[in-house]
XYZ file of C-alpha atoms in Angstrom:
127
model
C 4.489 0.716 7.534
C 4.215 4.571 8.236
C 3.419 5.649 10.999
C -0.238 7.841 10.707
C -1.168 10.550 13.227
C -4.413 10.923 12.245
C -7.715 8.755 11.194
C -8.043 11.673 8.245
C -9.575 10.000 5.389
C -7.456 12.627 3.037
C -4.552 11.742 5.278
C -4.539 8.191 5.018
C -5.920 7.754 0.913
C -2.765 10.693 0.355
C -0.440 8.374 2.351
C -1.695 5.038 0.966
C -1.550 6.552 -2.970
C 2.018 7.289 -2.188
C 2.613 3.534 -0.842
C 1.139 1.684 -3.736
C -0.145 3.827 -6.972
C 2.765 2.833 -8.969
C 2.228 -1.038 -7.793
C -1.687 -1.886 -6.825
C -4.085 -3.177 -9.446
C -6.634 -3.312 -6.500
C -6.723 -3.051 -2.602
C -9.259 -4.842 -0.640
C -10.456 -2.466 2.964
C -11.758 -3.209 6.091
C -14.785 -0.939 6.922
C -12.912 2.131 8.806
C -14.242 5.750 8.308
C -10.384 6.293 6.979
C -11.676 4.619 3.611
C -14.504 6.667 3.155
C -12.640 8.471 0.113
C -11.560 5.331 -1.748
C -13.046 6.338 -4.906
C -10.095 8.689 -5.556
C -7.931 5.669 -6.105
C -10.027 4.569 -9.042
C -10.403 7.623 -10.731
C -7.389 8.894 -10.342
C -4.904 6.004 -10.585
C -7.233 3.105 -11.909
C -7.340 0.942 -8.780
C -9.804 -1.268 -8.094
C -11.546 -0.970 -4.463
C -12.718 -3.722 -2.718
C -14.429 -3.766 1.450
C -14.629 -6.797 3.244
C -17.831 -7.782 4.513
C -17.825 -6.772 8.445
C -17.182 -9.270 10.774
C -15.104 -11.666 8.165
C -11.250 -10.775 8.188
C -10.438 -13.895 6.918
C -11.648 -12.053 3.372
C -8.032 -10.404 4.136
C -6.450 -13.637 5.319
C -2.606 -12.717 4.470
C -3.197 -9.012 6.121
C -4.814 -10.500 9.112
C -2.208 -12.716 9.440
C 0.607 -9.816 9.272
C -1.297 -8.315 11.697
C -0.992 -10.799 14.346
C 2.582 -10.968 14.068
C 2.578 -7.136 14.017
C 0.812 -7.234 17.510
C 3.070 -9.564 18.577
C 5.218 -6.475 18.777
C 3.004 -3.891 19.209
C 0.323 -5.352 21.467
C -2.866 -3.344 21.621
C -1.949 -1.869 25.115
C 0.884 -0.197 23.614
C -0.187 3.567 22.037
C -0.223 4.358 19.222
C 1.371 7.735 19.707
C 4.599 5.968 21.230
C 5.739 3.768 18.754
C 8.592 4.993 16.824
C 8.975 4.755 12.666
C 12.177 2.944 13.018
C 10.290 0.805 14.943
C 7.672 -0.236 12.420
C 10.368 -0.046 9.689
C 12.385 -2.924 11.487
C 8.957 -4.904 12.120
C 8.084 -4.469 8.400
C 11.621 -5.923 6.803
C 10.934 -8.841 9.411
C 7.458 -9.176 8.000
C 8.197 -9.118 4.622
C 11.278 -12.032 5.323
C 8.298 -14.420 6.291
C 7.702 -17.138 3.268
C 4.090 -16.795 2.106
C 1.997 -19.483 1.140
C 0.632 -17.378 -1.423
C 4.169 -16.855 -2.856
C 4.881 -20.655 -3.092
C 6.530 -20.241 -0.095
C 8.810 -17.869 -0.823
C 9.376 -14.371 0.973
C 7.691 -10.442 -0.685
C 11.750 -9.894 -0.354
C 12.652 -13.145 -2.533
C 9.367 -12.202 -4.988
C 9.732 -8.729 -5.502
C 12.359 -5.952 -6.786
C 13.846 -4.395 -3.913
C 11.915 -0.951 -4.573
C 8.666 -2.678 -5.148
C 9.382 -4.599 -1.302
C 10.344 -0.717 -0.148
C 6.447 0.405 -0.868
C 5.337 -2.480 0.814
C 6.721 -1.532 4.264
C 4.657 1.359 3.372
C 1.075 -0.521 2.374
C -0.127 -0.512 6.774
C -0.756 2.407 7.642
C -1.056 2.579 11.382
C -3.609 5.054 12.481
């Protein structure tokens, strides 16, 4: 997770190509304005772009899910502005130490190469 100032559609595709343009094959959104410049993922690092329909997060089931545990820490009535990135980093190794379903029950740590799990604290970008 890194932490994101702004709601800057450059900001946050800049950030997110960073994360995961080495990795990604395809991302799926939710319907922010941050996402308006997607299309810059495709044509310049072939990713595929997906949106969920609005109103059905369960389209994103295993990000949903991260997110609960996420606000678990982070509750909405804490800003934004005053969490701190060692913070997020230490909620990120703890999320990616939870066994997946998805990953026959194994953890992202246990599935992927360290450097690979690295980018993966970066993939939530908190606006």
């Amino acid at each position: 997770m890194v932490k994101n100032e702004t709601k800057s559609t450059e900001e946050v595709i800049s950030k997110l190509t960073k994360a995961v343009a080495h990795c990604a094959r395809s991302i799926t959104f939710d319907n922010g304005k941050e996402f308006t410049n997607h299309t810059i993922l495709k044509k310049e690092h072939d990713i595929a772009t997906y949106f969920c329909d609005p109103g059905a997060p369960y389209q994103k089931g295993s990000v949903e899910n991260s997110n609960g545990i996420i606000r678990y820490y982070f509750p909405f009535k804490v800003l934004a502005h005053t969490i701190k990135q060692k913070d997020l980093d230490y909620v990120a190794s703890f999320v990616n130490h939870i066994p997946r379903k998805v990953l026959n029950y194994l953890t992202p740590c246990e599935v992927y190469p360290k450097d690979f799990t690295m980018k993966l604290c970066d993939v939530a970008l908190h606006c």
